[in-house]
mmCIF file of C-alpha atoms in Angstrom:
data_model
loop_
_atom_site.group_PDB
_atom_site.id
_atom_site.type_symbol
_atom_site.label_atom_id
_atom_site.label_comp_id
_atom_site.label_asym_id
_atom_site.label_seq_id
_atom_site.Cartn_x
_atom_site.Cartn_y
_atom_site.Cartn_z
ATOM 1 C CA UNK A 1 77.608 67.930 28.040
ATOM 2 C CA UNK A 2 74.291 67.734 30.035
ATOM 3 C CA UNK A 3 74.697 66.270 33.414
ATOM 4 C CA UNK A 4 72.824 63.999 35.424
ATOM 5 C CA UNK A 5 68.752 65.670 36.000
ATOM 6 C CA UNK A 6 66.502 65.180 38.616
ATOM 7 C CA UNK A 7 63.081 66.487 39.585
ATOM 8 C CA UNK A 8 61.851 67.415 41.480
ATOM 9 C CA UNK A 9 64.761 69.421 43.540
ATOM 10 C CA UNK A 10 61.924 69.722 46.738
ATOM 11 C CA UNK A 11 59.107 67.740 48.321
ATOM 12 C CA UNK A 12 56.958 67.247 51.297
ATOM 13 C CA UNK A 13 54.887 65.003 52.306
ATOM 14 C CA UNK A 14 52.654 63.703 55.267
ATOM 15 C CA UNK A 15 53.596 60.096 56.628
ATOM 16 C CA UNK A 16 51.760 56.951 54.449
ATOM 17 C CA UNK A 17 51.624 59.084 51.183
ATOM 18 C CA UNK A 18 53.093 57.999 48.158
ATOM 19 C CA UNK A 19 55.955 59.679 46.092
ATOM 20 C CA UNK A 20 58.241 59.544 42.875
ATOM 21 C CA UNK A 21 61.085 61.209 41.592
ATOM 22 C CA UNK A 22 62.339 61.029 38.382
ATOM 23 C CA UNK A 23 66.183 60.865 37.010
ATOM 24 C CA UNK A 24 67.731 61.576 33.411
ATOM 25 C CA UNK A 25 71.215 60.426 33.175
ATOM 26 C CA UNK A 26 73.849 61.564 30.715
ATOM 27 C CA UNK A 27 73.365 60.499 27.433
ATOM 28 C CA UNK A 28 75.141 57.284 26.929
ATOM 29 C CA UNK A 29 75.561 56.170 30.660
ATOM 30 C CA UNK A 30 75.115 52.614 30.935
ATOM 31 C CA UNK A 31 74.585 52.284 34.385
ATOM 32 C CA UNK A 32 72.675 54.663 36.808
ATOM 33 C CA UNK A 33 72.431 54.635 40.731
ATOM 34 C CA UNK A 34 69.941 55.610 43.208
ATOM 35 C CA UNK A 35 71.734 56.766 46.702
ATOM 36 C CA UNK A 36 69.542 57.864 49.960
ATOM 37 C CA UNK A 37 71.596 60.277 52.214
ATOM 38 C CA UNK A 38 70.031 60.951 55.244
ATOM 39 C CA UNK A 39 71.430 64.070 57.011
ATOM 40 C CA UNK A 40 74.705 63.685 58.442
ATOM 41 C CA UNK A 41 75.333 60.656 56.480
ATOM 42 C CA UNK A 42 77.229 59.613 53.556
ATOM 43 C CA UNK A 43 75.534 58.375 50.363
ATOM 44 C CA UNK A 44 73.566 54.626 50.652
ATOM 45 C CA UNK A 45 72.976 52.595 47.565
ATOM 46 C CA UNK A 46 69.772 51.711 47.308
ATOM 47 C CA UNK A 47 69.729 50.591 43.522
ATOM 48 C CA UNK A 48 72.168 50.117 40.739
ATOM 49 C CA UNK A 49 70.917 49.836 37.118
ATOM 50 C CA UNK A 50 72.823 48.073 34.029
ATOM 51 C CA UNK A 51 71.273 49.444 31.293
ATOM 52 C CA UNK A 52 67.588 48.189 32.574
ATOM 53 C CA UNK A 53 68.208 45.559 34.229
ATOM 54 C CA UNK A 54 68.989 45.718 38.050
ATOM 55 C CA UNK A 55 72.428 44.909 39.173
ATOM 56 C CA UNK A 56 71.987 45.417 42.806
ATOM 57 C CA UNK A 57 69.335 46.624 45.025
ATOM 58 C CA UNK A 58 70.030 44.684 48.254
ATOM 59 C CA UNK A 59 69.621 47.791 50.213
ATOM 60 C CA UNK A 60 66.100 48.512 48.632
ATOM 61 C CA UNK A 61 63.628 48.507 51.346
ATOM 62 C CA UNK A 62 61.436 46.693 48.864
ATOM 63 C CA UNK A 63 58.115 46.629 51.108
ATOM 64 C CA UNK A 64 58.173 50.637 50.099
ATOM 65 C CA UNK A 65 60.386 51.218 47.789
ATOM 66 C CA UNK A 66 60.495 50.791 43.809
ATOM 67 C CA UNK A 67 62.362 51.845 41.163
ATOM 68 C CA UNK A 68 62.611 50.767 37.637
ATOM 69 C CA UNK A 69 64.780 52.364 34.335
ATOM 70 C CA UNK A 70 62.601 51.689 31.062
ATOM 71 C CA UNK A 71 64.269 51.295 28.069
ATOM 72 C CA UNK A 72 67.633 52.100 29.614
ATOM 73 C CA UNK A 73 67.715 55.486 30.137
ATOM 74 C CA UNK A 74 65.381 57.543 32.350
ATOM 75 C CA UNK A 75 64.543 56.348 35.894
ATOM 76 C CA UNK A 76 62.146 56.337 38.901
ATOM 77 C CA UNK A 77 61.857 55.949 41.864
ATOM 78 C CA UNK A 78 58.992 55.375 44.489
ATOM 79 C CA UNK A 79 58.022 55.363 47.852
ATOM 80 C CA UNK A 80 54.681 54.196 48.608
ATOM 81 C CA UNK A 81 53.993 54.501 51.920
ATOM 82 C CA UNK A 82 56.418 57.201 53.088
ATOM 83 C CA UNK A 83 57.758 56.795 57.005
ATOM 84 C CA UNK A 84 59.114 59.991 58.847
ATOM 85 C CA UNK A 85 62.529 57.713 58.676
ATOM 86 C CA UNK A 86 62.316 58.114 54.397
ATOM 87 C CA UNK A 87 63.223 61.946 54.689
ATOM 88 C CA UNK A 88 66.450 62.117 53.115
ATOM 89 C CA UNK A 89 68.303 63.342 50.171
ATOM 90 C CA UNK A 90 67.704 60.999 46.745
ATOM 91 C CA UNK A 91 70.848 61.314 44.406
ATOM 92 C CA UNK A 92 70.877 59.737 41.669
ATOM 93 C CA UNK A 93 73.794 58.920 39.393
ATOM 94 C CA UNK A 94 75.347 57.763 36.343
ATOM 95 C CA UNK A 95 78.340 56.512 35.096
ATOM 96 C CA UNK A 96 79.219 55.082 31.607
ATOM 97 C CA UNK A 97 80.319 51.238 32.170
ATOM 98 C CA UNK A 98 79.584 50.416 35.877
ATOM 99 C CA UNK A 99 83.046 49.697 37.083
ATOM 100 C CA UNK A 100 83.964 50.402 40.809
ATOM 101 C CA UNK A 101 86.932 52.338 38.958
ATOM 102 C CA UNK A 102 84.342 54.335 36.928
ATOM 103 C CA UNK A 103 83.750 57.833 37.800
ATOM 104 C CA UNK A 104 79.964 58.429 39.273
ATOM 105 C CA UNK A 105 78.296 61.581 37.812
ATOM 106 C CA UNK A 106 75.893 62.837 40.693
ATOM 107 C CA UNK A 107 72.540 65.119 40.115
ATOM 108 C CA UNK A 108 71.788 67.733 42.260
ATOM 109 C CA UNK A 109 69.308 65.411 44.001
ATOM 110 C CA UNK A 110 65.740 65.725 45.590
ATOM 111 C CA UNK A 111 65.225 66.643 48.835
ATOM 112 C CA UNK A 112 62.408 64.824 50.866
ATOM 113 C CA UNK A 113 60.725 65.806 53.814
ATOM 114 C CA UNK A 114 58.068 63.351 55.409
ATOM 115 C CA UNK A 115 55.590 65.078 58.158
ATOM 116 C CA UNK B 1 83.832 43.299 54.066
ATOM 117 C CA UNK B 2 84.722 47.186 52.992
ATOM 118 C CA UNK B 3 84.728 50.099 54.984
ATOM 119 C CA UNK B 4 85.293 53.795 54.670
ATOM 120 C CA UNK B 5 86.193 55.857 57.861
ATOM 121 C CA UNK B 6 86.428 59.606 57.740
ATOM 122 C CA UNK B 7 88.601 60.314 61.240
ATOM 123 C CA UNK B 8 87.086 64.114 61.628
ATOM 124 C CA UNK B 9 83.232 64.872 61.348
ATOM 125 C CA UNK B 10 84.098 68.857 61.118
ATOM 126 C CA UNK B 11 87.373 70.403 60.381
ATOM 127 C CA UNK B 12 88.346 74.246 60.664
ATOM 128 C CA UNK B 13 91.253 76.181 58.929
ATOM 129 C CA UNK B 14 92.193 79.606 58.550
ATOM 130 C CA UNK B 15 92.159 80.887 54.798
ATOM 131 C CA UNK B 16 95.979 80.456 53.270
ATOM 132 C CA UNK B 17 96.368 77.419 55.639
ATOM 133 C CA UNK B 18 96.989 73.884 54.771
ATOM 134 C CA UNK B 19 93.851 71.213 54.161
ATOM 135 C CA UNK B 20 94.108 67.855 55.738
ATOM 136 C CA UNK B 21 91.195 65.470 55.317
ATOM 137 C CA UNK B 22 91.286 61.990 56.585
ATOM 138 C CA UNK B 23 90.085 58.743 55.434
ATOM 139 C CA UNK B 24 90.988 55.258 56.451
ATOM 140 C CA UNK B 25 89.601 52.611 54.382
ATOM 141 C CA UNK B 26 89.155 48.735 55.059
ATOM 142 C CA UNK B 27 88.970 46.606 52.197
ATOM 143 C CA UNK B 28 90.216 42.261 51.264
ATOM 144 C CA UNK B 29 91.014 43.219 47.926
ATOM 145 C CA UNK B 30 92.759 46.371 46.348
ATOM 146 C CA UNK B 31 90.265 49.456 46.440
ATOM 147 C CA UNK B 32 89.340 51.801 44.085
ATOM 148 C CA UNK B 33 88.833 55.212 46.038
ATOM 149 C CA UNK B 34 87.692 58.627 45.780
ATOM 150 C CA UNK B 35 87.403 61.792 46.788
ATOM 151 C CA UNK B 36 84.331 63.742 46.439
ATOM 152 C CA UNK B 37 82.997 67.347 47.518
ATOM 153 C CA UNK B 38 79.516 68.583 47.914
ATOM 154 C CA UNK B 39 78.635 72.233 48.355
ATOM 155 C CA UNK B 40 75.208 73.272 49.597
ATOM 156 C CA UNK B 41 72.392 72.019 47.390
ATOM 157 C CA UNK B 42 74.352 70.633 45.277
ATOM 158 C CA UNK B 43 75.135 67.181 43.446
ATOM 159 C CA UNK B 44 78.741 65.521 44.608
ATOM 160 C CA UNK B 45 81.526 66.443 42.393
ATOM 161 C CA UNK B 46 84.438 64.072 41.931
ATOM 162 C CA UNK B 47 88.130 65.988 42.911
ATOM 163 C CA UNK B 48 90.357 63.072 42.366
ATOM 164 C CA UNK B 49 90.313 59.103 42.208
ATOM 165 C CA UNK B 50 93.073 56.246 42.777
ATOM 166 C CA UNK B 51 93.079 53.056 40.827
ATOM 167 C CA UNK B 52 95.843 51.498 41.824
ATOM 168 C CA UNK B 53 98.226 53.520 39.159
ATOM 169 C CA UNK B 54 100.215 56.091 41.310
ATOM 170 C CA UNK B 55 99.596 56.652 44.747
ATOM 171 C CA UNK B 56 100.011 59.954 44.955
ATOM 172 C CA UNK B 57 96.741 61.251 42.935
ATOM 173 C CA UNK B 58 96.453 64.873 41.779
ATOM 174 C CA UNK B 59 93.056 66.092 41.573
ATOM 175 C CA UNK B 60 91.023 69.442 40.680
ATOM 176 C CA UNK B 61 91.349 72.988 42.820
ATOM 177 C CA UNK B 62 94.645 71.958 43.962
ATOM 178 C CA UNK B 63 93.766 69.004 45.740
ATOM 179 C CA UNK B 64 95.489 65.721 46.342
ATOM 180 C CA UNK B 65 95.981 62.502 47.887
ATOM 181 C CA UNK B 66 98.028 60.031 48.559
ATOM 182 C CA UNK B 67 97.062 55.881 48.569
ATOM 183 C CA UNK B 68 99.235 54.519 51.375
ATOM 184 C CA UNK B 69 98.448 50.488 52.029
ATOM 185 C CA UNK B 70 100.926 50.392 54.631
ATOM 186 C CA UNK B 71 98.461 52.797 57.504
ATOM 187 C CA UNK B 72 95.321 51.976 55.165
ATOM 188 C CA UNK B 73 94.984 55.787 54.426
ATOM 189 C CA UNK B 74 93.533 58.163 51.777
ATOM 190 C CA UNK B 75 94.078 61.450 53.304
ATOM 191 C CA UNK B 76 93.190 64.782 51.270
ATOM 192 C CA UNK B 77 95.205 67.613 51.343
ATOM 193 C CA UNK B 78 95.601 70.806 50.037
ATOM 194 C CA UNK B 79 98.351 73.688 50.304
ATOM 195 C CA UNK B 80 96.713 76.738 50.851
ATOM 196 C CA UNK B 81 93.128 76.816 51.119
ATOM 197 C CA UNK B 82 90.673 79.126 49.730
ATOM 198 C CA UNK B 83 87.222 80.326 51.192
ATOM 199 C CA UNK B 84 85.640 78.686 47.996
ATOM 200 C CA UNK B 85 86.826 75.178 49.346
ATOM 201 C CA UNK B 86 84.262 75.447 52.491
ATOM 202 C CA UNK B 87 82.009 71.896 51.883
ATOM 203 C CA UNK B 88 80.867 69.003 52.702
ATOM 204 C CA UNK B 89 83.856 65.972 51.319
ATOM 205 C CA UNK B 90 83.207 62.814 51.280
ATOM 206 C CA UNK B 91 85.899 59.758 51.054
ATOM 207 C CA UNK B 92 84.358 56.624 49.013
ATOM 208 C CA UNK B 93 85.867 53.588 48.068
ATOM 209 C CA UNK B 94 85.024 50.226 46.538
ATOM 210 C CA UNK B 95 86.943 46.684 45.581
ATOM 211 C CA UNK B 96 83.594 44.882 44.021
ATOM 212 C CA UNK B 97 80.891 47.049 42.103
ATOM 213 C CA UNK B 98 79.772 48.942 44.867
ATOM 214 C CA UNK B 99 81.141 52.353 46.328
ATOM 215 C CA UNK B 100 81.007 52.749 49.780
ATOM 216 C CA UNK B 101 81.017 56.701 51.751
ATOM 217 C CA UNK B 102 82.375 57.560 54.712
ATOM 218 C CA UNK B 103 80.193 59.905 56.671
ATOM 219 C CA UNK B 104 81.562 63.085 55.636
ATOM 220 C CA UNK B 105 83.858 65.966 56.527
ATOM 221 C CA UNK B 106 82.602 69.539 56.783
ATOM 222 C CA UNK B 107 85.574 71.658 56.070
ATOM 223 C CA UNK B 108 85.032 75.313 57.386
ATOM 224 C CA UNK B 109 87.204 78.113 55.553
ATOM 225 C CA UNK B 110 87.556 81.106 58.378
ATOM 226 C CA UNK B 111 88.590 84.952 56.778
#
């Protein structure tokens, strides 16, 4: 069984730029997460898709940040502009039926550095 | 509101030694909670999970833990540990749809 993909594994940026990264769940996973972990931190929801609607995203700076899941599967998600505070760690996640009791399947992540 | 404490930011052991990892957790309703590791550039892997079935919880690599509501605990432990187990593990736990982390323990396997 594939696992959860993201892309791209590395970027860097200079402060006010834009960025996106991309996430493929696995096949059949209801639900999919975006985390930020800054360094030294544990994980930090910032959005949590059911199928493609949103389910929560009060963490979501949402004067920067957006993120949508077409169709239900694949997702995005965008920082437009970037602060030197954004560079962090995006995970992203899946898990088949949403539950707290649900096991989260995590992606290798993207790692974001803003200059 | 919920909480997840991990008590140690680094911990050290000798290879062959026992693994103890602690988590205290603060939660008004009856918590689902988890154990997971992370090794370097890498995604988090799940070791083990309690939902409120038994409280002692056996996971992967010889891990476990054990739910106690009593101290509000969900320590990880591990007989004998191996150089292999040197990562980043994270405690998370959640009573409403959303899983909250601790801030991590880096666990340091010495030769």
């Amino acid at each position: 069984e594939a696992g959860v993909a993201q892309s791209p594994r590395y970027k860097i940026i200079e402060k006010r730029q834009s960025v996106a990264f991309w996430c493929n769940p696995i096949s059949g996973h209801a639900t999919l997460y975006w985390y930020q972990q800054i360094l030294g931190q544990g994980p930090k929801l910032l959005i949590q898709f059911q199928n493609n609607g949103v389910v929560d995203d009060s963490q979501l700076p949402k004067d920067r940040f957006s993120a949508e899941r077409l169709k239900g599967v694949d997702s995005t998600l965008k920082i437009q502009p970037a602060k030197l505070e954004d560079s962090a760690v995006y995970l992203c996640a899946s898990s088949s039926a949403g539950r707290t009791r649900d096991e989260q399947f995590f992606g290798p992540g993207t790692r974001l550095t803003v200059l | 509101a919920q909480s997840v404490t991990q008590l140690d930011s680094h911990v050290s052991v000798s290879e062959g030694t026992p693994v103890l990892l602690r988590c205290n957790y603060s939660s008004s309703y009856s918590p689902s909670l988890f154990w997971y590791v992370q090794h370097p550039n890498k995604g988090l892997q799940l070791l083990l999970k309690y939902t409120s079935a038994a409280t002692l919880v056996k996971g992967i690599n010889g891990f476990e833990a054990e739910f106690k509501k009593s101290e509000t605990s969900f320590h990880l432990t591990k007989p004998s540990a191996h150089m292999s187990d040197a990562a980043e593990y994270f405690c998370a736990g959640g009573a409403t749809n959303k899983l909250i982390f601790g801030t991590g323990t880096l666990l340091a396997v010495q030769p």
